[in-house]
CSV table of N, CA and C in Angstrom, one decimal:
chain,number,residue,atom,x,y,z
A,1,UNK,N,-34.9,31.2,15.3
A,1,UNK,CA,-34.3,31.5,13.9
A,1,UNK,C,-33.5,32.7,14.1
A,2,UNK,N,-32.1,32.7,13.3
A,2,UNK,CA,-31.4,33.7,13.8
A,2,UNK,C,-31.7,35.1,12.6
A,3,UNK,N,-31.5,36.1,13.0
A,3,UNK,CA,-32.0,37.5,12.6
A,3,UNK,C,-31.4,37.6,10.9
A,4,UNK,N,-31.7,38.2,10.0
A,4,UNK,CA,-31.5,38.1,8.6
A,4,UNK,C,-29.8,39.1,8.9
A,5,UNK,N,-28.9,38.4,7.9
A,5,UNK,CA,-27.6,39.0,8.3
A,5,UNK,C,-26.4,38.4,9.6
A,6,UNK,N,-27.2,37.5,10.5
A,6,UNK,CA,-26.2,37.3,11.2
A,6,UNK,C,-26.3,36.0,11.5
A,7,UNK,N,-24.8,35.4,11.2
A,7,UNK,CA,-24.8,33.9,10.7
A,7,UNK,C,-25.2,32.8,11.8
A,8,UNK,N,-25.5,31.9,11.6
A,8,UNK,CA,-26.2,30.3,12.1
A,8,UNK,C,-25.5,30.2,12.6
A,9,UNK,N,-25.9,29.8,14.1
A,9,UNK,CA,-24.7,29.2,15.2
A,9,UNK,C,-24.5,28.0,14.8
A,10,UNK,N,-25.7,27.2,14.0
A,10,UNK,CA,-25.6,25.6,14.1
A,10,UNK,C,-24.8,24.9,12.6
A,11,UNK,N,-24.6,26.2,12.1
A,11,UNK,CA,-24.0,25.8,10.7
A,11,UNK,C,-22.4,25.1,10.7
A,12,UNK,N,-22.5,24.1,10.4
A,12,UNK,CA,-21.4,23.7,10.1
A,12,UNK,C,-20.4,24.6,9.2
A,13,UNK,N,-18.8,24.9,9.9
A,13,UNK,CA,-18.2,26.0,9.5
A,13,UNK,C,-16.7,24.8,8.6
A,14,UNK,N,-16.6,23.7,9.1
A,14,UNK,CA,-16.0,22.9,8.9
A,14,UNK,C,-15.8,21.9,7.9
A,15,UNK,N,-17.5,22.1,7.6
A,15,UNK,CA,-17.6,20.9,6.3
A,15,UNK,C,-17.0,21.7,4.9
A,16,UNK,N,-16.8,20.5,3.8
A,16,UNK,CA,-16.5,21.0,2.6
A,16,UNK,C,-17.5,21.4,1.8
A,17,UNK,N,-17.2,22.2,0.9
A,17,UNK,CA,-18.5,22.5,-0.1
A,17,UNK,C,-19.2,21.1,-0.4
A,18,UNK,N,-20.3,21.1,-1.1
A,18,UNK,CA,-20.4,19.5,-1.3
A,18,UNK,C,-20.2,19.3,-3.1
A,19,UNK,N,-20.0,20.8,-3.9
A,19,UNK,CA,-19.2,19.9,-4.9
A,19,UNK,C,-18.4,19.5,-4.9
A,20,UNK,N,-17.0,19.5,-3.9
A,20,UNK,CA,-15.7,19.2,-3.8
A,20,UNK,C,-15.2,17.9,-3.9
A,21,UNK,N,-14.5,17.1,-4.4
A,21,UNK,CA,-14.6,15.6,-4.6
A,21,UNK,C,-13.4,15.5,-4.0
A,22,UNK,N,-13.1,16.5,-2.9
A,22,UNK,CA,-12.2,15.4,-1.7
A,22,UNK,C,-12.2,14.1,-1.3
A,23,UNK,N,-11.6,13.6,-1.3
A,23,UNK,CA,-12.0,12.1,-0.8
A,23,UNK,C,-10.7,12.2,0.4
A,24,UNK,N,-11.1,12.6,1.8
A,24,UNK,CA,-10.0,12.5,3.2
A,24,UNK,C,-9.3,10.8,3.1
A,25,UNK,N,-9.8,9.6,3.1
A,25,UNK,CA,-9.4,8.7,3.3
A,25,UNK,C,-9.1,7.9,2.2
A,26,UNK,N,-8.5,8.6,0.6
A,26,UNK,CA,-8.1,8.4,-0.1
A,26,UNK,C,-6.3,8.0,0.1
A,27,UNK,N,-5.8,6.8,-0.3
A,27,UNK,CA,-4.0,7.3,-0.1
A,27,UNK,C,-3.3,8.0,-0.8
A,28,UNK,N,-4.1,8.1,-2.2
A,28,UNK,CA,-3.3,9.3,-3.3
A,28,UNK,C,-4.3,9.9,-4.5
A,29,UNK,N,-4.1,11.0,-4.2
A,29,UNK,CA,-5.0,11.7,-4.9
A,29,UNK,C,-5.0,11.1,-6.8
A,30,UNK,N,-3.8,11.2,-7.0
A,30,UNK,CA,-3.3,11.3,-8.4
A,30,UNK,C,-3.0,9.4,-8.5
A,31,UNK,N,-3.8,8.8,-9.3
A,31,UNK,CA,-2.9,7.4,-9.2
A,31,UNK,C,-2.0,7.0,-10.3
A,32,UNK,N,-1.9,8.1,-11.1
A,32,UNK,CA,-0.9,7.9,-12.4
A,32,UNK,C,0.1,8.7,-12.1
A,33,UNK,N,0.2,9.5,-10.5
A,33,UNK,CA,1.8,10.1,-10.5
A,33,UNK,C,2.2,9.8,-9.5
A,34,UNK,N,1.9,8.5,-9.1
A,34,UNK,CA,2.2,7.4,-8.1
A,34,UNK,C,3.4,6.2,-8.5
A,35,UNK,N,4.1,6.2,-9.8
A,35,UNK,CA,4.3,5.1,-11.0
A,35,UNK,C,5.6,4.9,-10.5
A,36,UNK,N,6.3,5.6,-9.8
A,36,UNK,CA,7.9,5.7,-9.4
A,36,UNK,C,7.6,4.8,-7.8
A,37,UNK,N,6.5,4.5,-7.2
A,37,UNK,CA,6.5,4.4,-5.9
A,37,UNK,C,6.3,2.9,-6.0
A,38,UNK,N,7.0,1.9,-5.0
A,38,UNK,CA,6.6,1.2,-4.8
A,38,UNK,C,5.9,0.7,-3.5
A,39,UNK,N,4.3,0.2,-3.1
A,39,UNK,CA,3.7,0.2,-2.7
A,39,UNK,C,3.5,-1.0,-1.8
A,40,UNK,N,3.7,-0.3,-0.3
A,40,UNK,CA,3.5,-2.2,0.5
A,40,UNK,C,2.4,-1.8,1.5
A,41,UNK,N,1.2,-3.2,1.3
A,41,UNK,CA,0.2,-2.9,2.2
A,41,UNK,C,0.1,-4.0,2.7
A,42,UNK,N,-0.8,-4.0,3.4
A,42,UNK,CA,-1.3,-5.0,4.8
A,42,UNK,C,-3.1,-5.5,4.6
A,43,UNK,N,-3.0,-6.6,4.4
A,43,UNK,CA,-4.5,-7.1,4.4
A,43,UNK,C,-4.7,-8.1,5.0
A,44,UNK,N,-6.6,-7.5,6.1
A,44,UNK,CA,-6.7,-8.3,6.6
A,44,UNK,C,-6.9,-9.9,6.2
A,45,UNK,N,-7.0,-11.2,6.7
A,45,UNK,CA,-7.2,-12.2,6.0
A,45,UNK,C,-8.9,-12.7,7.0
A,46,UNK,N,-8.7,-13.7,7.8
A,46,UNK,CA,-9.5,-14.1,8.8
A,46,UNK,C,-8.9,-14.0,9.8
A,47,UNK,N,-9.5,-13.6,11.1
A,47,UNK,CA,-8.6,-14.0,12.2
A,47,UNK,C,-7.7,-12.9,12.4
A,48,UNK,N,-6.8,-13.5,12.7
A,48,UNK,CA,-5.6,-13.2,12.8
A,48,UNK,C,-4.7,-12.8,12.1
A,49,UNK,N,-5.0,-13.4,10.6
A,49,UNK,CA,-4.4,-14.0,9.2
A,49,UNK,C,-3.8,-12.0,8.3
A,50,UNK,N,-2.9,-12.1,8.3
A,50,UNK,CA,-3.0,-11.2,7.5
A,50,UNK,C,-1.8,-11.4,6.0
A,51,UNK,N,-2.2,-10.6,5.3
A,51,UNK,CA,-1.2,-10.5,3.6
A,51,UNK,C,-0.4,-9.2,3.6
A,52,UNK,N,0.6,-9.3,3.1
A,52,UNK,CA,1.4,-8.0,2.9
A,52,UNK,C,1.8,-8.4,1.3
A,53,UNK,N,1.1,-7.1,0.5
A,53,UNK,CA,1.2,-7.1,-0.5
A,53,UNK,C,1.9,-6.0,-1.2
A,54,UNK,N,3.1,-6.5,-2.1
A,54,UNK,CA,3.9,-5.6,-2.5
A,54,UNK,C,3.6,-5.1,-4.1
A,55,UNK,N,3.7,-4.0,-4.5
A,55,UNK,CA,3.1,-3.9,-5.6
A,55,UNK,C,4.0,-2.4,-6.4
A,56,UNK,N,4.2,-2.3,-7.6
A,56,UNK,CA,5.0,-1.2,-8.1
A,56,UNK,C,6.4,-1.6,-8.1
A,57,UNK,N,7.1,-2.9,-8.3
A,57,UNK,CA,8.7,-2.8,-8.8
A,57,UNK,C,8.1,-2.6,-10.3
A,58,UNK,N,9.8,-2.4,-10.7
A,58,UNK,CA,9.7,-2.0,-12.1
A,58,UNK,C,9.7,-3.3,-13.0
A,59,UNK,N,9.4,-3.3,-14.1
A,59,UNK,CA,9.0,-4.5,-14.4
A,59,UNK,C,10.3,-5.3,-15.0
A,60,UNK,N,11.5,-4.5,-15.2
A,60,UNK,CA,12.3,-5.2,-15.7
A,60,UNK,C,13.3,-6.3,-14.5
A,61,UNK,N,12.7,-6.3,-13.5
A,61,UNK,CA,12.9,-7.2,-12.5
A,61,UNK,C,12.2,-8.6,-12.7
A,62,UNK,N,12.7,-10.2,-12.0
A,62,UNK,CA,12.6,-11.2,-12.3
A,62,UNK,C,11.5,-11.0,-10.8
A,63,UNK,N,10.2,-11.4,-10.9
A,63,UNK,CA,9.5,-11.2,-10.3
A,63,UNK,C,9.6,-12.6,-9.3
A,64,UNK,N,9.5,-13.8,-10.0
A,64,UNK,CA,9.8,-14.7,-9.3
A,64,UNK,C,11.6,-14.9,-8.4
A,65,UNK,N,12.6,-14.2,-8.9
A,65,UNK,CA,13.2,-14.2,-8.0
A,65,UNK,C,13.4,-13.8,-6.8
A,66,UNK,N,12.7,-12.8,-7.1
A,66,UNK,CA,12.4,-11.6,-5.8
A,66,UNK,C,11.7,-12.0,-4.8
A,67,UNK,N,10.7,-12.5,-5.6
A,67,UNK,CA,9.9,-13.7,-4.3
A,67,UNK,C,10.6,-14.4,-3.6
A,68,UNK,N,11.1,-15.4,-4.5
A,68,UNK,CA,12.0,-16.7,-3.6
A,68,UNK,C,12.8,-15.9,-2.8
A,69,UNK,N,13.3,-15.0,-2.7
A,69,UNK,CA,14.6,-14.0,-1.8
A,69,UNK,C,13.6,-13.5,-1.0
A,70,UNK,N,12.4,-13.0,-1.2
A,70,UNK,CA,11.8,-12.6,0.0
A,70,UNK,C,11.4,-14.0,1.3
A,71,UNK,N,11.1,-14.6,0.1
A,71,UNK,CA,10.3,-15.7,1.0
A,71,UNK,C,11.1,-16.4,2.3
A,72,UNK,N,12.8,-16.3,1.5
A,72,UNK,CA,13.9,-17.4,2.2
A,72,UNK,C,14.2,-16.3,3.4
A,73,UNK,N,14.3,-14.8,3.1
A,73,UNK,CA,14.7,-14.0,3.9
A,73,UNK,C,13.6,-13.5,5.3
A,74,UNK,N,12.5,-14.1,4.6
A,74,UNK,CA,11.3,-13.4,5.7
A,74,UNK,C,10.9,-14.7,6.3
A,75,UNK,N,11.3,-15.8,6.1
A,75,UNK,CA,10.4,-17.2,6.4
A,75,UNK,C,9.4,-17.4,6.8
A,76,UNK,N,8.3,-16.8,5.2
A,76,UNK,CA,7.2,-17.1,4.7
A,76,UNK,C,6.9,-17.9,4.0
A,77,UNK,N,5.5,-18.0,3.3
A,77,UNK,CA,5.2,-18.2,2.3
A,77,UNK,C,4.1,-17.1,1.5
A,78,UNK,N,4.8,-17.3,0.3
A,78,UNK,CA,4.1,-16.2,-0.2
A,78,UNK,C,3.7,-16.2,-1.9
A,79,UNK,N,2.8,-15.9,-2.6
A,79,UNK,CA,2.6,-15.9,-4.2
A,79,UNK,C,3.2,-14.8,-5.0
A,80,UNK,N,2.7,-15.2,-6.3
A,80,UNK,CA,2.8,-13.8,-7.1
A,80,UNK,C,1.6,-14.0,-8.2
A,81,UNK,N,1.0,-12.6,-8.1
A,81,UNK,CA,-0.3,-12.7,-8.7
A,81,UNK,C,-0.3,-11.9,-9.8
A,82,UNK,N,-1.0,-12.1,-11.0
A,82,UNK,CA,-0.7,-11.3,-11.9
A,82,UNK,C,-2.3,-10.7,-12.3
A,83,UNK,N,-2.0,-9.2,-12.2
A,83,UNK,CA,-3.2,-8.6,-12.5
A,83,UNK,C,-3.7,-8.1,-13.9
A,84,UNK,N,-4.3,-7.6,-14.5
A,84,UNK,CA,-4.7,-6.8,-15.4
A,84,UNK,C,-4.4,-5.8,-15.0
A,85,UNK,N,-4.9,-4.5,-13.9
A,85,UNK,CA,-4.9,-3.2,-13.6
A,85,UNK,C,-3.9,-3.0,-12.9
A,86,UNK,N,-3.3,-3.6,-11.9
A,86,UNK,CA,-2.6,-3.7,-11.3
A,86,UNK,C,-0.9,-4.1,-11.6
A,87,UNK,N,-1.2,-5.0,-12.5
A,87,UNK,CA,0.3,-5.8,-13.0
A,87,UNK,C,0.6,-6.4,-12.3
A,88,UNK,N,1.8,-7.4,-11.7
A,88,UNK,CA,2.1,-8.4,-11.1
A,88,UNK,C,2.4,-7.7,-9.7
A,89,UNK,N,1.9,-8.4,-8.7
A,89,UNK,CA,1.8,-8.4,-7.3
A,89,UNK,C,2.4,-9.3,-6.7
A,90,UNK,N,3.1,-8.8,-5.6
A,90,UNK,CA,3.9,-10.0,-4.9
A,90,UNK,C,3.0,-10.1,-3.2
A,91,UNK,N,2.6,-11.3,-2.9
A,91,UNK,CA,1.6,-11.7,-1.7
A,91,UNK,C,2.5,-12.1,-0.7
A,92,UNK,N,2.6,-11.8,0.5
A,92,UNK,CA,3.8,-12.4,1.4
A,92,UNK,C,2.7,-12.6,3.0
A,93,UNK,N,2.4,-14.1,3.3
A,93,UNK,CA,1.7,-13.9,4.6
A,93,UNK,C,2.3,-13.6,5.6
A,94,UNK,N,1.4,-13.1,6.4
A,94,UNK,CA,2.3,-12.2,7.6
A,94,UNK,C,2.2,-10.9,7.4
A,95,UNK,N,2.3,-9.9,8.4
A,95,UNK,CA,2.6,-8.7,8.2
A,95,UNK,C,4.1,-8.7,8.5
A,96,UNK,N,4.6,-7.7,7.4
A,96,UNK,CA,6.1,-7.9,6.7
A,96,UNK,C,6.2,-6.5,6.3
A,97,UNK,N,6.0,-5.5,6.5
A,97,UNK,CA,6.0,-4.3,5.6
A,97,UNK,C,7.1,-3.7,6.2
A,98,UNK,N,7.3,-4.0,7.2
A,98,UNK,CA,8.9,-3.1,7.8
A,98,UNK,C,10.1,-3.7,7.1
A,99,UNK,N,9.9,-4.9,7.2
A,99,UNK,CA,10.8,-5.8,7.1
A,99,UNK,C,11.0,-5.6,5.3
A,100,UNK,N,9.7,-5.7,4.7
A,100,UNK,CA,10.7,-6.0,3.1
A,100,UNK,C,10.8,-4.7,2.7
A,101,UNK,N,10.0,-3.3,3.3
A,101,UNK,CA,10.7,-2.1,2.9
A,101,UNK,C,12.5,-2.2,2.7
A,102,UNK,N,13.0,-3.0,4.6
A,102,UNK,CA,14.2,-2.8,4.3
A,102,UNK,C,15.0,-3.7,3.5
A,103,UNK,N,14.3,-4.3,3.1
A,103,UNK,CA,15.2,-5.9,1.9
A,103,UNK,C,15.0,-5.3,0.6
A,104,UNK,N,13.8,-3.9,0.2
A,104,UNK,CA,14.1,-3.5,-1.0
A,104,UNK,C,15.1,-3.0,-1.5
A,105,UNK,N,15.3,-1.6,0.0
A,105,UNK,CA,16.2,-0.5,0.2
A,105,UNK,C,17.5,-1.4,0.0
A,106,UNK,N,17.8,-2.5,0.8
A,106,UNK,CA,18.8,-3.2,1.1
A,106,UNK,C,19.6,-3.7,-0.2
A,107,UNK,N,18.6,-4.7,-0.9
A,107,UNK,CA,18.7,-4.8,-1.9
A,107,UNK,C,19.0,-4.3,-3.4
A,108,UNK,N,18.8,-2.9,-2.9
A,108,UNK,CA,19.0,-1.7,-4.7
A,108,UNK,C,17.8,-2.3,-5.1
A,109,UNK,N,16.3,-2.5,-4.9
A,109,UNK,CA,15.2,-2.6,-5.7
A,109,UNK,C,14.5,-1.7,-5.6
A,110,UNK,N,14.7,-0.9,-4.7
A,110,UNK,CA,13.9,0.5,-4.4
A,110,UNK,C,14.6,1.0,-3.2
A,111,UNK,N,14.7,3.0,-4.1
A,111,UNK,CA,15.4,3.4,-3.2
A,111,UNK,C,14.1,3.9,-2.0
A,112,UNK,N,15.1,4.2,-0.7
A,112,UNK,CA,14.2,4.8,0.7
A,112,UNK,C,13.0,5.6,0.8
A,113,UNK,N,13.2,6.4,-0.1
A,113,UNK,CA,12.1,7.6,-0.2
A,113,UNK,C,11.5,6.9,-1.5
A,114,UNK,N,10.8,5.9,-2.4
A,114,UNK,CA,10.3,5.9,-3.3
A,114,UNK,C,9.0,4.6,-2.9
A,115,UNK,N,9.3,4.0,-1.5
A,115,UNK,CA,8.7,2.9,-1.1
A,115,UNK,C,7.5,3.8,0.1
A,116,UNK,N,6.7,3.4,-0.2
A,116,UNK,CA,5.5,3.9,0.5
A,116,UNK,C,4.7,2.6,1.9
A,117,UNK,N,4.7,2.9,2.6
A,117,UNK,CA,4.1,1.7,3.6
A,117,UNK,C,3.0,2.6,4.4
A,118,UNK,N,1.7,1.5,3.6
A,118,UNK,CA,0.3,1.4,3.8
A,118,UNK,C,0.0,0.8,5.1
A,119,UNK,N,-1.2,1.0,5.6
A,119,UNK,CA,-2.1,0.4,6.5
A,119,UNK,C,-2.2,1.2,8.0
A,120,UNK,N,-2.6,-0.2,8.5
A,120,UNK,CA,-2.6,0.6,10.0
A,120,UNK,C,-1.6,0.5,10.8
């Protein structure tokens, strides 16, 4: 036991307080000042199988067209899903997230710096 006054060698110096509601493996702290960003992730399926899901255009875009242009341009197949919390999601199989970042940029649907690419 170490002497009154002189600190614990075994104390963890590194951890966070534990009221702190850091969350490290969070992607964004704030999710309502995320609204400008559009968001491309990667999900696993089975296997091998994975989904790249695009999420955050603005809504006054034709969602189904944007699809059919992704689809013809990435030669996939892919849905559009409509959420509640989320709002309309575009599903593209395959991992595609380099690729439709640049077909946004490319496009004028989202500028360079406002498209975020998730995963691993």
């Amino acid at each position: 036991m170490p002497a009154a006054g002189s600190p614990d060698p075994f104390a963890d110096d590194d951890a966070l307080p534990p009221s702190s509601s850091f969350d490290p493996f969070a992607d964004d702290a704030a999710a309502g000042a995320d609204d400008a960003y559009v968001h491309l992730r990667v999900q696993q399926r089975n296997g091998r199988k994975t989904l790249t899901t695009v999420q955050g255009l603005s809504a006054g875009y034709n969602y189904a067209k944007v699809l059919r242009d992704l689809k013809r341009e990435l030669c996939c197949n892919g849905t559009l899903v409509e959420d509640k919390e989320l709002g309309n999601v575009i599903q593209l199989q395959g991992d595609h997230r380099k690729r439709v970042a640049g077909f946004l940029a490319k496009a004028g649907l989202a500028k360079t710096d406002c498209i975020k690419v998730h995963g691993f």
